PDB file of C-alpha atoms in Angstrom:
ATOM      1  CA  UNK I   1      10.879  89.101-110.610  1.00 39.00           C
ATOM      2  CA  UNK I   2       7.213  89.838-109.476  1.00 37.00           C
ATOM      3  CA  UNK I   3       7.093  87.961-105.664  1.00 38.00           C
ATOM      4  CA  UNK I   4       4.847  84.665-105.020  1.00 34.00           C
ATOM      5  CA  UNK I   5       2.149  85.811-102.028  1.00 37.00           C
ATOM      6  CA  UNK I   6       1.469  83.286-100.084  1.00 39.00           C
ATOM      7  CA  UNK I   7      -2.334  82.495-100.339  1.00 35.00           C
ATOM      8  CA  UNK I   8      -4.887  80.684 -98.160  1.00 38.00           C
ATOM      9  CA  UNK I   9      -6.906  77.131 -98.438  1.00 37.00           C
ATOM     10  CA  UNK I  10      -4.576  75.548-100.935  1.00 36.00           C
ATOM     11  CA  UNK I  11      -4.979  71.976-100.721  1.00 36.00           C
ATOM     12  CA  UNK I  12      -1.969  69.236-101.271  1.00 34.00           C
ATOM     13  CA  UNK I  13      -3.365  68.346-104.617  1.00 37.00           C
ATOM     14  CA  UNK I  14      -3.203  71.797-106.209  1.00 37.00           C
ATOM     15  CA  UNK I  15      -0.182  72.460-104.323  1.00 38.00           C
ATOM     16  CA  UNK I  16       1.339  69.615-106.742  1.00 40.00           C
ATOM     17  CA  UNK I  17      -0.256  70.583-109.833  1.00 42.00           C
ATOM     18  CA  UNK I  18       1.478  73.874-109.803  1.00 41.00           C
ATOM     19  CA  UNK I  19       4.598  72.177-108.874  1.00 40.00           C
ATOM     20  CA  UNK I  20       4.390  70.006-112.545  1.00 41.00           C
ATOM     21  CA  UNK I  21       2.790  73.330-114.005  1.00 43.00           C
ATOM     22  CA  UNK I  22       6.449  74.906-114.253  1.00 45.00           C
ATOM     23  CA  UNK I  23       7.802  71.512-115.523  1.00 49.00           C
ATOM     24  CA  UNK I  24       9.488  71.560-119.016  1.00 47.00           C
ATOM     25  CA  UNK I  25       8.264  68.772-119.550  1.00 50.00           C
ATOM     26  CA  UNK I  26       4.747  69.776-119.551  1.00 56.00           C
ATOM     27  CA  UNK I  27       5.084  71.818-122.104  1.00 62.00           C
ATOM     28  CA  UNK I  28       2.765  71.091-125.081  1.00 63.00           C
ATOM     29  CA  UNK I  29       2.823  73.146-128.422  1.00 66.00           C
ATOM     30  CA  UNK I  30       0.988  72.814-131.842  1.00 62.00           C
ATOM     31  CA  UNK I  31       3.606  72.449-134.632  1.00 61.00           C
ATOM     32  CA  UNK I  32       3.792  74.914-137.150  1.00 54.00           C
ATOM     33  CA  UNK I  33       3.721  74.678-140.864  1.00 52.00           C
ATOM     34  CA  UNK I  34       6.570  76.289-142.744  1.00 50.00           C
ATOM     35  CA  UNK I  35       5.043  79.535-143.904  1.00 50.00           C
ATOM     36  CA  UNK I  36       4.827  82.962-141.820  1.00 48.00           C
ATOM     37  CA  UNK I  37       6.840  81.194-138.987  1.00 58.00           C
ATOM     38  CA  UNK I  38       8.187  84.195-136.695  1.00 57.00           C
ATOM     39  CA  UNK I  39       4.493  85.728-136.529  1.00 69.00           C
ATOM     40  CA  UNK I  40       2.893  82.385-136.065  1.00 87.00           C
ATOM     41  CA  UNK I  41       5.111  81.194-133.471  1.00 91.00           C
ATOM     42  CA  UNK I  42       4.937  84.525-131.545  1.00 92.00           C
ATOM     43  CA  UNK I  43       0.976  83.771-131.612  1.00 92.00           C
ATOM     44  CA  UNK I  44       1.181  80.001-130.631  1.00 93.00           C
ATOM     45  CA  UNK I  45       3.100  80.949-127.322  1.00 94.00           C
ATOM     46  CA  UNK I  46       1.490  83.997-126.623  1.00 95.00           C
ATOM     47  CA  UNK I  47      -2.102  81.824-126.741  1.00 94.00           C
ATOM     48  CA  UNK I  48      -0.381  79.728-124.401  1.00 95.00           C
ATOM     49  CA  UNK I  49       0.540  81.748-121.704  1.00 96.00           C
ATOM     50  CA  UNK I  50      -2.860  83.486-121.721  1.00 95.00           C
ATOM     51  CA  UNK I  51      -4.939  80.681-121.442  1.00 94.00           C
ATOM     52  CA  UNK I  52      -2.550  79.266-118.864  1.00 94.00           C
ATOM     53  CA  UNK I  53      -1.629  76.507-120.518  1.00 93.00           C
ATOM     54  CA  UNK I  54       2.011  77.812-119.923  1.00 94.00           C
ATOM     55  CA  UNK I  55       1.502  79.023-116.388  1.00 93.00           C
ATOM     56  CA  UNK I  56       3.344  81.157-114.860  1.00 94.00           C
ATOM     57  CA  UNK I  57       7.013  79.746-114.113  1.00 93.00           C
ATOM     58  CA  UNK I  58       6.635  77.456-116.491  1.00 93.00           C
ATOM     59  CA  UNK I  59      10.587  77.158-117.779  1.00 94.00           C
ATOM     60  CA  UNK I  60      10.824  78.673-121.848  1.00 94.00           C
ATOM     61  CA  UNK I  61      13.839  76.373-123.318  1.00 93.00           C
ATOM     62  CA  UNK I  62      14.182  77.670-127.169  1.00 92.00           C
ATOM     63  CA  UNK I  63      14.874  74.229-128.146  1.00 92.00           C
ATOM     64  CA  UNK I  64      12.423  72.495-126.554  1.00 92.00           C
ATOM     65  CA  UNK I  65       9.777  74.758-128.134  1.00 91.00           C
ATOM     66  CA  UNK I  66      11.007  75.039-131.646  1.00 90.00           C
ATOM     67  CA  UNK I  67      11.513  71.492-131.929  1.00 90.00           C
ATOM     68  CA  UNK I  68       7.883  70.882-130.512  1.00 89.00           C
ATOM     69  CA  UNK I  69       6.954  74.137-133.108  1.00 88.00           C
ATOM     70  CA  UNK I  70       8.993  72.168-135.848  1.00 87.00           C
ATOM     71  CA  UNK I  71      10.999  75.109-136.923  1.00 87.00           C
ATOM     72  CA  UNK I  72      14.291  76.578-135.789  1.00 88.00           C
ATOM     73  CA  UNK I  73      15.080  78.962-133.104  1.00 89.00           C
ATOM     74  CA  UNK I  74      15.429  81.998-134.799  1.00 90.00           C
ATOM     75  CA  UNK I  75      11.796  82.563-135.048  1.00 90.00           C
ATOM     76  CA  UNK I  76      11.191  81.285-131.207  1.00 92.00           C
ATOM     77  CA  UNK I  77      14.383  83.661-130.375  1.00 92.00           C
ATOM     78  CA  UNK I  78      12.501  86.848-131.620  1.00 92.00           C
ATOM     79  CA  UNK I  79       9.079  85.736-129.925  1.00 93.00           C
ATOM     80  CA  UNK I  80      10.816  84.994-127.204  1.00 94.00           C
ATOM     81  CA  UNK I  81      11.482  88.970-127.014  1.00 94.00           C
ATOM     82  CA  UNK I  82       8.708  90.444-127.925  1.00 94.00           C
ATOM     83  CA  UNK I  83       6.761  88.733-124.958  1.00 96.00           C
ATOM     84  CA  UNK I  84       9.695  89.735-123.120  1.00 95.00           C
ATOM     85  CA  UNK I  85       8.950  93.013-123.790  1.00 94.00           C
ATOM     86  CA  UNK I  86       5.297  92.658-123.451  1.00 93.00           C
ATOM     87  CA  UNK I  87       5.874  91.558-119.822  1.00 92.00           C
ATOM     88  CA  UNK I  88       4.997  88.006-120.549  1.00 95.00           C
ATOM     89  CA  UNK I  89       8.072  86.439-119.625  1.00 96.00           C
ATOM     90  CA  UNK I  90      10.958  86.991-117.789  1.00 94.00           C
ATOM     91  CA  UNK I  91      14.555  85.981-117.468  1.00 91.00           C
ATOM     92  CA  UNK I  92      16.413  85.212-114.424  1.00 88.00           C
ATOM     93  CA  UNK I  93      19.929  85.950-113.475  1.00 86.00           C
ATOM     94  CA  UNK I  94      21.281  82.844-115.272  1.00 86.00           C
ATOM     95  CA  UNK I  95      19.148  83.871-118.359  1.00 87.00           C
ATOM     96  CA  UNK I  96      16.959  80.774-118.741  1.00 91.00           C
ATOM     97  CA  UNK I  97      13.366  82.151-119.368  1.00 93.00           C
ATOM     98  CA  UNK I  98      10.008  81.736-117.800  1.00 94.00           C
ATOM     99  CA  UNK I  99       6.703  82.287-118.017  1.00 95.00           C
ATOM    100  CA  UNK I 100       6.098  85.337-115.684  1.00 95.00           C
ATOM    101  CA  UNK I 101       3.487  85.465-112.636  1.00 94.00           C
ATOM    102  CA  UNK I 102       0.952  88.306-111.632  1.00 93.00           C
ATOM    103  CA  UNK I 103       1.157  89.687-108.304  1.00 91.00           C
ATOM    104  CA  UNK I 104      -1.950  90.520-106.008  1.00 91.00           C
ATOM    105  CA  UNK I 105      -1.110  94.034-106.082  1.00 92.00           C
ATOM    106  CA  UNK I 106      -0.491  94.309-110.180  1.00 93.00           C
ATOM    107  CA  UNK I 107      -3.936  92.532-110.427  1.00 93.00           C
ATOM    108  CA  UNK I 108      -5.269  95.100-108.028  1.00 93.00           C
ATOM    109  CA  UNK I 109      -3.606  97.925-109.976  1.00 94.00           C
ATOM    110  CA  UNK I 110      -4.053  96.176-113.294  1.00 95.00           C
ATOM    111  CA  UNK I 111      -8.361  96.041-112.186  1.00 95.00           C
ATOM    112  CA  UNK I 112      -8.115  99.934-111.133  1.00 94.00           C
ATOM    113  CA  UNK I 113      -7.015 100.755-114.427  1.00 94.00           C
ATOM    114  CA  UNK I 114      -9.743  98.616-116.265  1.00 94.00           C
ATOM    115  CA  UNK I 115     -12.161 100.614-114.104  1.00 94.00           C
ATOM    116  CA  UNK I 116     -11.084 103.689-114.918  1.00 93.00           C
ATOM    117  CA  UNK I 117     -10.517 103.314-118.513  1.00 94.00           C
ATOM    118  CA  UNK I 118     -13.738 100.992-119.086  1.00 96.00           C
ATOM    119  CA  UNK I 119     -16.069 103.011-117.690  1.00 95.00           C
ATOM    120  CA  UNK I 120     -14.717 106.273-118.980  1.00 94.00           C
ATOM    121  CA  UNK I 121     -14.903 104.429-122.564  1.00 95.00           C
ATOM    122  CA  UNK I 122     -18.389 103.203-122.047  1.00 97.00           C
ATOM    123  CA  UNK I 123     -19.747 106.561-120.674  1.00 96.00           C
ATOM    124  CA  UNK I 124     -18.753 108.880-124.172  1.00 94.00           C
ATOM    125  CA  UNK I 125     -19.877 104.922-125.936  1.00 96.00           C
ATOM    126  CA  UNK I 126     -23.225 105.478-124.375  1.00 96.00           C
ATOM    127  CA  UNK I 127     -24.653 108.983-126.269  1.00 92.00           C
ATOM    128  CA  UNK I 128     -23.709 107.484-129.959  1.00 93.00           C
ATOM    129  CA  UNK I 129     -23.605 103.577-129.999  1.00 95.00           C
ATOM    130  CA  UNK I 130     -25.642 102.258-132.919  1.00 96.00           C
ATOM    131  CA  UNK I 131     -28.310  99.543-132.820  1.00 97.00           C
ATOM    132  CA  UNK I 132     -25.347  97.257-135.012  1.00 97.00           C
ATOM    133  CA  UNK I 133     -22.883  98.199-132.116  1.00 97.00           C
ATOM    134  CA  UNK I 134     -25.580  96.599-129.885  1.00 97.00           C
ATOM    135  CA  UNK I 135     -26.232  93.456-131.898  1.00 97.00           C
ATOM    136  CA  UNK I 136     -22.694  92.563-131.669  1.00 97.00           C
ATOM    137  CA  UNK I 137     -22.218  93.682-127.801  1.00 97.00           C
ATOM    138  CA  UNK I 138     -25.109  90.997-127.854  1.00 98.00           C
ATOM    139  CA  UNK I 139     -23.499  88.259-129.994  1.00 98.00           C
ATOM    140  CA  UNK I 140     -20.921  88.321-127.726  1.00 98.00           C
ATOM    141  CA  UNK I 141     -22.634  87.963-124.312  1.00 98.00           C
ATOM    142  CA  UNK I 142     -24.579  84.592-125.823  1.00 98.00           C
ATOM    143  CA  UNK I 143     -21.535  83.374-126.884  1.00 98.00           C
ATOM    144  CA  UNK I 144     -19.728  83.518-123.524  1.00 97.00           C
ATOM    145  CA  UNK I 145     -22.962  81.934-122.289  1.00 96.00           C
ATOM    146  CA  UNK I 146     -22.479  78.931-124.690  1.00 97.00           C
ATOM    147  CA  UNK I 147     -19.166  78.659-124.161  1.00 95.00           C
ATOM    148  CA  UNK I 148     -19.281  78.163-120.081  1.00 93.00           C
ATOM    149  CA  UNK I 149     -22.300  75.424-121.488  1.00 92.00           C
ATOM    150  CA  UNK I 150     -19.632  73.573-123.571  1.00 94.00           C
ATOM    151  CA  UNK I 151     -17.032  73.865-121.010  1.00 91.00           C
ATOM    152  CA  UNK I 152     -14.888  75.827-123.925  1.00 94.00           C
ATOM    153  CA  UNK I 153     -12.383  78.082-122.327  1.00 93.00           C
ATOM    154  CA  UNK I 154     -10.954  79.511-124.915  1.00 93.00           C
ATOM    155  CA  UNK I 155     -14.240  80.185-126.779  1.00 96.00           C
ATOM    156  CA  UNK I 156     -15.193  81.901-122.903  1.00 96.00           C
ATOM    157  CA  UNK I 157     -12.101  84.138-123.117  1.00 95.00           C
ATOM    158  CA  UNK I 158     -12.771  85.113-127.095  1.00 96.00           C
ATOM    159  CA  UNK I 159     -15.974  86.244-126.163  1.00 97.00           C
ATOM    160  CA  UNK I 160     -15.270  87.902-123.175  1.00 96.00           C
ATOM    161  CA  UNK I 161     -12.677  89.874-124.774  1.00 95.00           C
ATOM    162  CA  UNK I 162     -14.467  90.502-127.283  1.00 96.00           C
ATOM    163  CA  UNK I 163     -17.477  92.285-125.760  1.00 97.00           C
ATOM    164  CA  UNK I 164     -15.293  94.711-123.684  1.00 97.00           C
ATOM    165  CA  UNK I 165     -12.854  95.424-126.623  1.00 96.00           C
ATOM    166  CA  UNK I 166     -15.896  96.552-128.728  1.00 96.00           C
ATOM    167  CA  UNK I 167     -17.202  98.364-126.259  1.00 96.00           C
ATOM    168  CA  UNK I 168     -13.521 100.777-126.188  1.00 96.00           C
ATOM    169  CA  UNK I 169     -13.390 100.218-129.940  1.00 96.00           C
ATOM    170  CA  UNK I 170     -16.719 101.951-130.370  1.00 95.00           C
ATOM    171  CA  UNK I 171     -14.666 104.946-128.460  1.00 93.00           C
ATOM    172  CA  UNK I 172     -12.537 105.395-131.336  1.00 93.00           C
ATOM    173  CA  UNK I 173     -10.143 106.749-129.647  1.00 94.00           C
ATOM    174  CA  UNK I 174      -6.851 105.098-130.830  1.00 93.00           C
ATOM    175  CA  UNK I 175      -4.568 105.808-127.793  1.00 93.00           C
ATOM    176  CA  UNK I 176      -7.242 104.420-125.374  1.00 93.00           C
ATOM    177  CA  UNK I 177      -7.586 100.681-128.160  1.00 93.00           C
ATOM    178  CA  UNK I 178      -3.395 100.857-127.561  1.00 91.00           C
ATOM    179  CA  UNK I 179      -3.869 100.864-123.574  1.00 91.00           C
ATOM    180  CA  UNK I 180      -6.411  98.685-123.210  1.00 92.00           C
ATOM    181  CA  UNK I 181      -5.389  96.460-125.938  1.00 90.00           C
ATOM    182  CA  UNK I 182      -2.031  95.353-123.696  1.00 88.00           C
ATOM    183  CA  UNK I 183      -3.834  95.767-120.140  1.00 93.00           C
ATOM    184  CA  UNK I 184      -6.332  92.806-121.991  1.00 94.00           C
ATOM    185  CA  UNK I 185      -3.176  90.711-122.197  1.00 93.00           C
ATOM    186  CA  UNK I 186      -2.947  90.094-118.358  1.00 93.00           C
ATOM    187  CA  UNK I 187      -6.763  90.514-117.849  1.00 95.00           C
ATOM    188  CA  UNK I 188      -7.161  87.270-120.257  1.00 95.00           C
ATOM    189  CA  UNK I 189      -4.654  85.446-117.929  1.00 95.00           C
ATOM    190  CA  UNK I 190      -7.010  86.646-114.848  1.00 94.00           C
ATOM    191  CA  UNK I 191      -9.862  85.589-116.363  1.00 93.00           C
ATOM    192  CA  UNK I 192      -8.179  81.868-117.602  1.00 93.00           C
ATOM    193  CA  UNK I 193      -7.031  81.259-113.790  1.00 93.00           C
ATOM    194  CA  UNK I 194     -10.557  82.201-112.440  1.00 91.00           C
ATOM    195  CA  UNK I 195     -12.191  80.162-115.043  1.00 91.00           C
ATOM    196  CA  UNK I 196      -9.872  77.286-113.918  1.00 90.00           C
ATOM    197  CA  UNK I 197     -10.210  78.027-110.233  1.00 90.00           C
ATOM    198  CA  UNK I 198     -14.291  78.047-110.185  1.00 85.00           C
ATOM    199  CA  UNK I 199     -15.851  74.439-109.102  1.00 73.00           C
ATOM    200  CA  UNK I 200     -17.289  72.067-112.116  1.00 60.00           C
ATOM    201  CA  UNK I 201     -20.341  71.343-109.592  1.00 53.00           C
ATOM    202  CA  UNK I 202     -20.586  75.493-109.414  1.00 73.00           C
ATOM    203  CA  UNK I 203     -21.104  75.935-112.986  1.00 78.00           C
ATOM    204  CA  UNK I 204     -18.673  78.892-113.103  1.00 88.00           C
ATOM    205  CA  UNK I 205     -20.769  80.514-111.160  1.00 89.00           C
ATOM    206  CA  UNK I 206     -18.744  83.702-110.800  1.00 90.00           C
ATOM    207  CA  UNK I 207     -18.368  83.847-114.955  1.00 92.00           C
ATOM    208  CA  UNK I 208     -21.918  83.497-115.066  1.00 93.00           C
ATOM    209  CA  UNK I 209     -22.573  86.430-112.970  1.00 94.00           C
ATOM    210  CA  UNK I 210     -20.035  88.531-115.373  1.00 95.00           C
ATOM    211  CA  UNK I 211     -22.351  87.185-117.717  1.00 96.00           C
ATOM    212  CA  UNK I 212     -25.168  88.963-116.103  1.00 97.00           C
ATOM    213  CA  UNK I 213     -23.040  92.365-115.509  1.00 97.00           C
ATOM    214  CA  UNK I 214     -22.547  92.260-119.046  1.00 98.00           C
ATOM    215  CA  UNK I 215     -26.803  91.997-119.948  1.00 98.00           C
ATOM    216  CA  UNK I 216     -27.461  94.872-117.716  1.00 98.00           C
ATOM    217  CA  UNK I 217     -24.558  97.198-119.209  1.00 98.00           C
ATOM    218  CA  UNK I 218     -26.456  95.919-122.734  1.00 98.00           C
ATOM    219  CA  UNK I 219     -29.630  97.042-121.285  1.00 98.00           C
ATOM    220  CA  UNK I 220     -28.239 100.612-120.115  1.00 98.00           C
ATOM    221  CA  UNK I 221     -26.208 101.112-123.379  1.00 98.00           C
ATOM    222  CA  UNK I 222     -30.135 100.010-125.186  1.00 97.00           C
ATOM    223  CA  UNK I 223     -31.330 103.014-123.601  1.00 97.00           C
ATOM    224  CA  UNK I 224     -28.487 105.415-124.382  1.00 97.00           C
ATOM    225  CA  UNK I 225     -28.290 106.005-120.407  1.00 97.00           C
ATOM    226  CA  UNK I 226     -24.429 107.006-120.067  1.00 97.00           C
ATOM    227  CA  UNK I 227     -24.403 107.384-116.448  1.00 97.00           C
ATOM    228  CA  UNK I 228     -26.116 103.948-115.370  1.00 98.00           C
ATOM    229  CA  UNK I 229     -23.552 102.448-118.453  1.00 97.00           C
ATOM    230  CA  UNK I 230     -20.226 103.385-116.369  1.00 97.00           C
ATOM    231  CA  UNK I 231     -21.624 102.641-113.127  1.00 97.00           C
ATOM    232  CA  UNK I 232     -22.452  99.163-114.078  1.00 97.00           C
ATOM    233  CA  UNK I 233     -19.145  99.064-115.987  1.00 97.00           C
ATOM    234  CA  UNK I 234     -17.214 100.363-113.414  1.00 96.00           C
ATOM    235  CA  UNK I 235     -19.005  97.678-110.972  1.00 96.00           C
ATOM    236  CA  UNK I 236     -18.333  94.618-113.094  1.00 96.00           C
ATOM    237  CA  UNK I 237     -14.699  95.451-113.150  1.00 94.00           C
ATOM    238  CA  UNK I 238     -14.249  95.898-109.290  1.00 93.00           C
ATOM    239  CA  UNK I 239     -15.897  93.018-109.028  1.00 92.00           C
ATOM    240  CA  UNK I 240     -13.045  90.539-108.846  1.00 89.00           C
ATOM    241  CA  UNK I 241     -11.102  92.607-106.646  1.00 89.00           C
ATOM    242  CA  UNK I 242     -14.125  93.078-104.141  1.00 91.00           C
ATOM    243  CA  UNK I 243     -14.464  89.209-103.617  1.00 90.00           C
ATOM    244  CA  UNK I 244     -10.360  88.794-103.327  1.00 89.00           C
ATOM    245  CA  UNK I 245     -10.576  87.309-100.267  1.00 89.00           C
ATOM    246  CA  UNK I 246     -12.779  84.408-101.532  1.00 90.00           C
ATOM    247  CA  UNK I 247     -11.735  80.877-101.932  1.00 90.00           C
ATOM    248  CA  UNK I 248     -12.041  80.537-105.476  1.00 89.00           C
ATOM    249  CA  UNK I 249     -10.662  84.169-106.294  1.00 91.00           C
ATOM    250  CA  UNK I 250      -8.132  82.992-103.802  1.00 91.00           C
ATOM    251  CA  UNK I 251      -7.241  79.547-105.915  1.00 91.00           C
ATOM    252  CA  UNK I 252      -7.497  81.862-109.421  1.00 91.00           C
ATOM    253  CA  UNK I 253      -4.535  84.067-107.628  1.00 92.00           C
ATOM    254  CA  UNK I 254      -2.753  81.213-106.835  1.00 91.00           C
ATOM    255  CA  UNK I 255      -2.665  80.230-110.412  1.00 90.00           C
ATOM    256  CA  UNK I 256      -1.284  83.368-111.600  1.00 92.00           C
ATOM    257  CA  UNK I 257       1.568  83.739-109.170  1.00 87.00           C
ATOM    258  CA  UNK I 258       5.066  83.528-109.816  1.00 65.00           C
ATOM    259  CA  UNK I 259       6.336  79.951-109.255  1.00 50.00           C
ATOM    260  CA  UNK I 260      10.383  80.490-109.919  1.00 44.00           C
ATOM    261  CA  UNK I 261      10.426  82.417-106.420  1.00 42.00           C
ATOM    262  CA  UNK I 262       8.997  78.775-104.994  1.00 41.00           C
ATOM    263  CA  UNK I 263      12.038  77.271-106.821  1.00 44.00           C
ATOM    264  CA  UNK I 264      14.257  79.390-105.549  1.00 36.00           C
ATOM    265  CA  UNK I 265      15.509  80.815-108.928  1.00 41.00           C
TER     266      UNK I 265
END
């Protein structure tokens, strides 16, 4: 069970909208159609939890979610595992299921991986990536843009993802796609409790300024500079975890911890 860290400047109000966050009741699934259940379910509730709309502690009842899924519970039993074993949820001594939480210190160690693997990627990416490769690194950046526009989270976290995944894709380096693949998993949540943590009347500012991170990494992969590419990588990572004590990095960590310790589970 990863341990809830107490945080500062939480107000009353968001103090009781994580308290109904890990209500069963709050749970709200889109239900299936009959074909390809197992793989579609696994994907319904793993979109879920990584946007937050499942946050962590949120309770996992297999009936409640395959009757909201409209199937049975043999294909929520075997999702059920596999984000078990994905570290996506967790089961407590009684064996009822939740949502897991992210600790400070696995977001720390989860950001000094990124770094190291990003910016190791992007620095062999840097000598060989092809004027397509950039067009698409491109794409992507303008669609994050539009997306904090619309106020579209989940077209914000596609994009996002999508511009560092292409970047270690271009590395083609198969082990390094596995790693990063499953370290993206819990760097999606971070990224969904930030986005959800930032101010409307700030326009997500901090996203925007990833945004920026992002065109100058462009720029230095443009002019095949390896060197100033992992530097700037390795600086947009460590960004988050440089501005941890912030209020609204604060509020995003808040969102991610685990609430069953609160409830005394």
């Amino acid at each position: 069970m990863v341990m809830f860290v107490p945080l500062v400047s939480v107000s009353l109000r968001f103090a009781k909208e994580v308290t109904a966050y890990a209500d069963e009741e709050h749970i709200v699934l889109t239900r299936l159609s009959p074909t390809t259940l197992n793989g579609d379910c696994y994907r319904v509730l793993k979109a879920a939890i990584l946007d937050l709309t499942l946050g962590p502690g949120t309770p996992i009842v297999e009936n409640t979610v395959a009757v909201q899924l409209g199937t049975s519970k043999t294909p929520v039993r075997e999702a059920l595992a596999r984000l078990t074993s994905e570290g996506l949820i967790v089961t407590d001594r009684s064996r009822r299921s939740y949502v897991a939480g992210l600790s400070i210190d696995s977001v720390r160690e989860i950001y000094a991986v990124r770094a190291m693997l990003e910016s190791a990627s992007v620095r062999r990416v840097a000598s060989h990536v092809t004027d397509a490769n950039l067009v698409e690194i491109e794409a992507s950046i303008n669609r994050a843009s539009q997306a904090l526009d619309d106020e579209d989270l989940s077209a914000f976290l596609d994009a996002n993802d999508a511009f560092h995944m292409h970047l270690i894709a271009c590395s083609h380096n198969r082990y390094l796609i596995g790693m990063a693949e499953r370290i993206f998993d819990q760097v999606r949540r971070v990224r969904a409790a930030l986005y959800r943590a930032e101010p409307s009347v700030d326009r997500h500012a901090f996203s925007r300024r990833g945004l920026e991170n992002h065109r100058a990494i462009l720029r230095a992969l443009t002019a095949r500079d390896p060197d100033r590419s992992a530097e700037l990588m390795a600086s947009d990572v460590e960004m988050f975890v440089d501005l941890m004590d912030t209020p609204t990095v604060q509020d995003a960590l808040l969102r991610l911890s685990d609430l069953t310790v609160a409830r005394n589970l």
